[in-house]
Coordinates of C-alpha atoms in Angstrom, one line a residue:
X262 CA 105.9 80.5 120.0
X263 CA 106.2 76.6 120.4
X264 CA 103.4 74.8 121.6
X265 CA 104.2 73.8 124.9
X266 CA 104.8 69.8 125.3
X267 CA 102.0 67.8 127.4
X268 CA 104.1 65.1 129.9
X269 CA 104.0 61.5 129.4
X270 CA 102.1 59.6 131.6
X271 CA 103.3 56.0 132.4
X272 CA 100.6 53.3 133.1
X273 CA 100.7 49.5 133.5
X274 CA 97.8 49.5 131.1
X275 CA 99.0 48.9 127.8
X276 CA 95.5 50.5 126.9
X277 CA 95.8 53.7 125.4
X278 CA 94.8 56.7 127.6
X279 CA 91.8 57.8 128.6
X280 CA 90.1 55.5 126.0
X281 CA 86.5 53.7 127.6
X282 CA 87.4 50.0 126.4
X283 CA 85.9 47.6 128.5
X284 CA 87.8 45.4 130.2
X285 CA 88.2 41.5 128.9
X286 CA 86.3 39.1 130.7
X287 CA 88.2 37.3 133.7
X288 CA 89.6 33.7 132.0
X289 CA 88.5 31.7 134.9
X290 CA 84.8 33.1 134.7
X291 CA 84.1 31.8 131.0
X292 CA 81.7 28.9 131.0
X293 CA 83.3 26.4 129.2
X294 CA 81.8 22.9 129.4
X295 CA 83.9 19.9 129.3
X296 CA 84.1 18.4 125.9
X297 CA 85.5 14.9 126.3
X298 CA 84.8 14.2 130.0
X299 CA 86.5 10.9 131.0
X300 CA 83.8 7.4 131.1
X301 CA 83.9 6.5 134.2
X302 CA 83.2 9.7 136.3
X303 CA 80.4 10.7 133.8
X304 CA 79.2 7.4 134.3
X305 CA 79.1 8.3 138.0
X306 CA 77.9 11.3 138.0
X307 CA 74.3 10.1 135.6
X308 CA 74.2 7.5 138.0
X309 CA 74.5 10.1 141.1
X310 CA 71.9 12.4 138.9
X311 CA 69.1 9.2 139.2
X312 CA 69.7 8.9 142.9
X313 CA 69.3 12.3 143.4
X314 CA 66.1 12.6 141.7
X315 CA 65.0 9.4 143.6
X316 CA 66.2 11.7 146.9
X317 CA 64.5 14.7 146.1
X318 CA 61.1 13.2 144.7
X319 CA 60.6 9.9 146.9
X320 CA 62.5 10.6 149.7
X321 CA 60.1 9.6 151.8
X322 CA 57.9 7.2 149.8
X323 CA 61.1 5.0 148.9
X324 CA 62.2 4.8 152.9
X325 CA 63.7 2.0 152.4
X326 CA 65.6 1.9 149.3
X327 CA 66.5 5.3 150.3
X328 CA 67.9 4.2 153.5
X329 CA 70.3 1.2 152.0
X330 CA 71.5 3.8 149.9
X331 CA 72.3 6.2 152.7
X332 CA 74.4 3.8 154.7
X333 CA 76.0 2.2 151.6
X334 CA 77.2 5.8 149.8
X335 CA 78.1 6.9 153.3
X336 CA 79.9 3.9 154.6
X337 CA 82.1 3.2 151.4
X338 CA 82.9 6.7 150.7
X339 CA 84.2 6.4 154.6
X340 CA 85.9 3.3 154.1
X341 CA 87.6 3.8 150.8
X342 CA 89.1 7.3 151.9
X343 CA 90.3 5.6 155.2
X344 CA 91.9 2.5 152.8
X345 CA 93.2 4.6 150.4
X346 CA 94.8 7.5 151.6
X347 CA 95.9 6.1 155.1
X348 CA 97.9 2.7 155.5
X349 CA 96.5 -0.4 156.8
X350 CA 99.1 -2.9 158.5
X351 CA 102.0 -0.7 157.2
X352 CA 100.7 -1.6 153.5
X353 CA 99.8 1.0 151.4
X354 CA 96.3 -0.6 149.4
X355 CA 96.0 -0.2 145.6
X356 CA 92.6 1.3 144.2
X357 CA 90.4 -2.3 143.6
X358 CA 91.6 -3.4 147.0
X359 CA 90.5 0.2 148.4
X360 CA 87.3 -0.4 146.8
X361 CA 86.4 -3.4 147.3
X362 CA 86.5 -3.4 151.3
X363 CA 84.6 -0.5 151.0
X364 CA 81.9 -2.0 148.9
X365 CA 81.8 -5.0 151.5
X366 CA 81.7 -2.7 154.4
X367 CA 79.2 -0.5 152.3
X368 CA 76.3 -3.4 151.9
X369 CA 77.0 -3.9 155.4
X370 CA 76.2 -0.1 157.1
X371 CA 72.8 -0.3 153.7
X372 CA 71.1 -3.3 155.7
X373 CA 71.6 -1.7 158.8
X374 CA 70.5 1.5 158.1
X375 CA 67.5 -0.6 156.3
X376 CA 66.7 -2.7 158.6
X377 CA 66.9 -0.5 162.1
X378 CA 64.8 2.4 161.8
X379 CA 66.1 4.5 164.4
X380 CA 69.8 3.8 162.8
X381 CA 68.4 5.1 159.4
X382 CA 66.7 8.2 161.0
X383 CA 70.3 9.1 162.8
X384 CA 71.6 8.6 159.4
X385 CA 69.0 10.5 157.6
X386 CA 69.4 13.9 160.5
X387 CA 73.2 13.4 160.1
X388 CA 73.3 14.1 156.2
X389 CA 70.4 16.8 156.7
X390 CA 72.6 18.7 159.0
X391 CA 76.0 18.0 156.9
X392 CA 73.9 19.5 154.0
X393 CA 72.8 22.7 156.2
X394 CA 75.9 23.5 156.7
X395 CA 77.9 23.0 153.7
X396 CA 75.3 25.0 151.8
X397 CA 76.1 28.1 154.9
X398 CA 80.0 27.8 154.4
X399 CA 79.5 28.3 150.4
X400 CA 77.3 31.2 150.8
X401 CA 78.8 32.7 153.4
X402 CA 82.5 33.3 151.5
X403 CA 81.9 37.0 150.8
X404 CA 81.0 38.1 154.3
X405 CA 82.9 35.5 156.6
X406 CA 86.6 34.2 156.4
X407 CA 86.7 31.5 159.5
X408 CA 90.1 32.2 161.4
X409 CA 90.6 28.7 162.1
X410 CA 89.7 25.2 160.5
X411 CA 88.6 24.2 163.5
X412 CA 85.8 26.8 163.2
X413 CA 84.0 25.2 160.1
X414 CA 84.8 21.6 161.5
X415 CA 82.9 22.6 164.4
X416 CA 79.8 24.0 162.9
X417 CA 79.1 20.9 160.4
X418 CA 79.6 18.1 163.5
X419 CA 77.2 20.3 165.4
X420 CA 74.5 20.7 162.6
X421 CA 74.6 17.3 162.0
X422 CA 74.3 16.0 165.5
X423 CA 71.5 18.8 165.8
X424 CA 69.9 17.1 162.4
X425 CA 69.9 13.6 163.8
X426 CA 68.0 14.5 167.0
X427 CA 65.6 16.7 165.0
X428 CA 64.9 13.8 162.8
X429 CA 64.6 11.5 165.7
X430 CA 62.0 13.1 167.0
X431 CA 59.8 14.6 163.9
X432 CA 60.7 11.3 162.0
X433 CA 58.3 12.7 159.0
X434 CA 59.0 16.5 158.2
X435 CA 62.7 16.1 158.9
X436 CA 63.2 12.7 156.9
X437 CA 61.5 14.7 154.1
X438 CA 63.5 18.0 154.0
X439 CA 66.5 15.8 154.7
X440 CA 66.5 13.1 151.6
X441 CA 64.7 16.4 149.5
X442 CA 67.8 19.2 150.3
X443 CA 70.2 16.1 149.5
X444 CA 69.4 14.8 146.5
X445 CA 69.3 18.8 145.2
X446 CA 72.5 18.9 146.3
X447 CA 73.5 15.6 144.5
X448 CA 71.9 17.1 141.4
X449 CA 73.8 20.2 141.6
X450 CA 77.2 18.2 142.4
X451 CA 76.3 16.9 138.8
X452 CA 76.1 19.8 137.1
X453 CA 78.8 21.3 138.9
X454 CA 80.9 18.5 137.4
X455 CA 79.7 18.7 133.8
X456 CA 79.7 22.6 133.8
X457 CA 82.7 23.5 135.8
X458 CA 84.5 20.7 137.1
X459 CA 83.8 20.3 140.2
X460 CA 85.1 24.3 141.2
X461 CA 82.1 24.4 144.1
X462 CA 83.7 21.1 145.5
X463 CA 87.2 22.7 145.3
X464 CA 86.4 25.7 147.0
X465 CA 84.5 23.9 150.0
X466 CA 87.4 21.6 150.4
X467 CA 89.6 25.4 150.3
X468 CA 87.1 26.7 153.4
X469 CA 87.2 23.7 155.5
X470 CA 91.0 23.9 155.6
X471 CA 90.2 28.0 156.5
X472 CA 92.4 29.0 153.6
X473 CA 92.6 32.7 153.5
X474 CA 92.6 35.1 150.3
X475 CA 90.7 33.2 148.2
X476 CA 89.5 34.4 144.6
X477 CA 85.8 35.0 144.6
X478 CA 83.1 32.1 142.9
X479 CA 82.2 33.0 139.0
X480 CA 78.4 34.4 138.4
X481 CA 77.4 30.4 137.3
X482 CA 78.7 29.2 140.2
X483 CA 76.3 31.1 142.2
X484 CA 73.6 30.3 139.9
X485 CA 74.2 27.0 141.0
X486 CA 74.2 27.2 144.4
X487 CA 71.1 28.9 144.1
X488 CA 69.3 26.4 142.5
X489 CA 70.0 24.3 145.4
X490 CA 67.6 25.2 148.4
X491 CA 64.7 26.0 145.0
X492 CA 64.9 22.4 144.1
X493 CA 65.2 21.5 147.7
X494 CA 62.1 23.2 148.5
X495 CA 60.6 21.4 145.0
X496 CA 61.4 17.9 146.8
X497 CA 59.8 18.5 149.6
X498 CA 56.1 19.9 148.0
X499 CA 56.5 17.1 145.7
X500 CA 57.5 14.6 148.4
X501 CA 54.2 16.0 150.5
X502 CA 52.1 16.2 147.6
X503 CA 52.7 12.4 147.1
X504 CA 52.2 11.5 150.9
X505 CA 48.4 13.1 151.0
X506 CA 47.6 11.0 147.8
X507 CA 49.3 8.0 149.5
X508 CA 47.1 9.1 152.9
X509 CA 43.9 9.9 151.1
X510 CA 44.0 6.4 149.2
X511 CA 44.7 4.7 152.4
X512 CA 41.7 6.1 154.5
X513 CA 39.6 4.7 151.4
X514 CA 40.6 1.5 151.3
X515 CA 40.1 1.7 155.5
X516 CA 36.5 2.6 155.1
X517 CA 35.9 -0.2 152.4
X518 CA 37.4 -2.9 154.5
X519 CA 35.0 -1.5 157.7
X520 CA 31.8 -1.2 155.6
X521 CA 32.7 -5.1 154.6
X522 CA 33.5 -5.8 158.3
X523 CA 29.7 -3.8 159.2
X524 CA 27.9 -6.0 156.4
X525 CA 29.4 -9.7 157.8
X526 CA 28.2 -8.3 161.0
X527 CA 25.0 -7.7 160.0
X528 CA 25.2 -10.8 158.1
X529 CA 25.9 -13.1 161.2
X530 CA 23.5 -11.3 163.1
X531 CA 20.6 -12.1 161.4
X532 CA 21.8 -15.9 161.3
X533 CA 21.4 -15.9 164.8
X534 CA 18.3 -14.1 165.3
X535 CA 17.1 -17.0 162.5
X536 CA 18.6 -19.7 165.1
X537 CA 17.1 -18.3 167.8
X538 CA 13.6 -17.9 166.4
X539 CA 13.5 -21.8 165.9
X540 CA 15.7 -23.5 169.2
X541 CA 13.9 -26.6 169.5
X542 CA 13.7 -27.5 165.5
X543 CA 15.4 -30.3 164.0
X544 CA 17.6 -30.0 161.1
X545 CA 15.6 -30.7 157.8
X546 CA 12.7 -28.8 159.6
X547 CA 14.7 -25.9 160.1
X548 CA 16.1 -25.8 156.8
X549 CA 12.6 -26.5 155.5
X550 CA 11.3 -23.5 157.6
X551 CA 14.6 -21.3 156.1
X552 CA 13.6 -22.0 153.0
X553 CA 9.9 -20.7 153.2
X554 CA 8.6 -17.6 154.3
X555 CA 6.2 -17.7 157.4
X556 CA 3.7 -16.7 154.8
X557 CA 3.9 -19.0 152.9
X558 CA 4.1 -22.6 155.2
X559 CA 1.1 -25.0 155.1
X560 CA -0.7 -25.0 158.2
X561 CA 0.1 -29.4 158.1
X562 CA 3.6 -28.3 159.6
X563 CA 2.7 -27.3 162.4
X564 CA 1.0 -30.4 163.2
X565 CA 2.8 -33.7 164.5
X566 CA 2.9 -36.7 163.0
X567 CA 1.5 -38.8 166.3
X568 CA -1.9 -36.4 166.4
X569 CA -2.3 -37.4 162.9
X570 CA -2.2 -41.0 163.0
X571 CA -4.3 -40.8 166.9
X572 CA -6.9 -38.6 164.7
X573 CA -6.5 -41.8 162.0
X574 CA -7.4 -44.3 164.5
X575 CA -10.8 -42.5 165.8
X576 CA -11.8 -42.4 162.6
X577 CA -11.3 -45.7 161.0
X578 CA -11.4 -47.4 164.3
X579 CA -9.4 -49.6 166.1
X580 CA -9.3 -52.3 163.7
X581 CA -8.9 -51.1 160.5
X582 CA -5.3 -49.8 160.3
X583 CA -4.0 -52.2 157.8
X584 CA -6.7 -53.5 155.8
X585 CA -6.1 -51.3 152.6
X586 CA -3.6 -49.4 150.6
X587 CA -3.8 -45.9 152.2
X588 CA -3.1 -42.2 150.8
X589 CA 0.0 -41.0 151.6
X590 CA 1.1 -37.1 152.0
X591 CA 4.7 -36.1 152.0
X592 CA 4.6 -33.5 154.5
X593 CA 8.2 -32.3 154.4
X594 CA 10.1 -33.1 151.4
X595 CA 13.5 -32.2 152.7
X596 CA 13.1 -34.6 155.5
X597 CA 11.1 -37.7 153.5
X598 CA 8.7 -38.3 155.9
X599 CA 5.2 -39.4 155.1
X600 CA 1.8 -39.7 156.9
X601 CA -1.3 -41.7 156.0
X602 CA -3.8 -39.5 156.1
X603 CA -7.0 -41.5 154.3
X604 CA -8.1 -44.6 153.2
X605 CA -10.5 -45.6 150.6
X606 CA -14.6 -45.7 151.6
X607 CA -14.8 -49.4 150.2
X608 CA -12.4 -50.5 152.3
X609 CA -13.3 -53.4 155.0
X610 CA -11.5 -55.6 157.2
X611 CA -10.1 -58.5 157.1

């Protein structure tokens, strides 16, 4: 009896069948660093990777510096996408023109933002909110495809202008969770960059323009979106942690200026209590008296120099004031003044 023939059947795999190989890896998903990245953006990017460290960690100790740099990244990025993709007086502007009017209008929007406050807090809610909700688009790919491009437009302009009146009115917790979630998301720009080439940028450009269909994110690109809002939230304890040291050093150096201020008081007090315990004292006796305790003054001071010479007189008599040399006592050596007090027994007049 022939053994009966089993059909054939026909696959696309070119597998054999029913064999358990795993399946190879999905090209676009193997990490693969960049091995010779060009100068110029790696230069960029370290530089980016310094501000967002300055962002995330002294956000809100830097408020200044960290304002100039808001409104100069913001208003050249602005500028030099206006100048370079759209044309200005029917010219069409090469790359160092482009980036020069946007360095020069750059400088201008950093000393604004630096020197008005309220400009730098709009600023400051603006980039928290733009933050917010690029972060929500990314994460949201699996569960939500935006019908329109209007949709996502609409959500960032709204977070943002939500951000900057938040931040307008809690200047402090919102200026730090705002420079601590940006500078996270600088840092993971960066390494987006150096691991992947910028794919999270790619595919945010991809979901503003509501593109539909689109292949999902690799494992590491996740990763790296959630290591964002974990070194976001590092910022901002750091950022905190460095505003109670700042406060605590502050109060102490208010209570040592105040016990200085208690001591002059004090001081200045018991000058005028002095004063006033002497008012009709002239100037060498009152400095004589300052100099001396009351325990220790002769009781001479107290006496006047006309008594002395009246008490003289009744002794001596009337006549014999300047028959001989007399004894003189220097009763107040600040002030020089002397008094005869005695004169000799032999002495007779003449």
């Amino acid at each position: 009896m022939e053994e009966a023939l089993l059909p054939l059947a026909m696959t696309s795999d070119p597998r054999p069948f029913n064999q358990q190989i795993p399946e190879p890896p999905d090209p676009r998903c193997v990490l693969e660093p960049q091995d010779n990245p060009e100068l110029a953006p790696a230069l960029v990017c370290a530089l980016c990777c310094c501000f967002g460290i300055i962002y995330c960690c002294f956000g809100y100790r830097c408020f200044k510096a960290v304002m100039f740099l808001s409104g100069l990244l913001s208003g050249a990025l602005v500028i030099f996408l206006l100048c370079h993709k759209e044309r200005v007086l029917e010219t069409q502007l090469s790359l160092e023109v482009s980036a020069g009017i946007a360095l020069g209008i750059g400088l201008l929007c950093g000393l604004v933002t630096m020197l008005v406050r309220s400009v730098g807090l709009f600023l400051t809610g603006l980039l928290l909110g733009l933050t917010l909700g690029t972060g929500a688009l990314l994460s949201t790919e699996p569960i939500y495809q935006p019908p329109s491009a209007w949709v996502p437009a609409g959500g960032l302009v709204g977070l943002a202008l939500l951000g900057a009146l938040l931040t307008l009115r809690w200047p402090r917790p919102f200026t730090v969770l705002g420079t601590a979630l940006l500078g996270a998301a600088v840092l993971v720009a960066c390494a987006d960059y150096f691991l992947e080439g910028l794919a999270l940028g790619s595919r945010l450009g991809q979901r503003l323009q509501a593109l539909p269909a689109l292949p999902p994110l690799c494992w590491y690109s996740w990763v790296l979106l959630g290591t964002w809002p974990a070194l976001g939230a590092l910022g901002a304890l750091a950022q905190w942690k460095l505003m109670d040291e700042e406060h605590g050093g502050h109060a102490n150096v208010v209570l040592s200026h105040q016990r200085r201020h208690l001591q002059l008081l004090r001081i200045r007090q018991q000058e005028a209590k002095w004063h006033r315990t002497s008012p009709g004292v002239g100037l060498c006796e009152g400095s004589y008296r300052r100099q001396l305790s009351p325990n220790t003054r002769n009781p001479a001071d107290g006496l006047a120099p006309s008594y002395l010479q009246s008490l003289r007189e009744h002794q001596l008599g009337p006549g014999s004031q300047g028959t001989a040399p007399h004894t003189i006592l220097d009763l107040d050596s600040d002030c020089g003044s002397t008094v005869p007090l005695t004169t000799p027994s032999g002495s007779t007049q003449t």
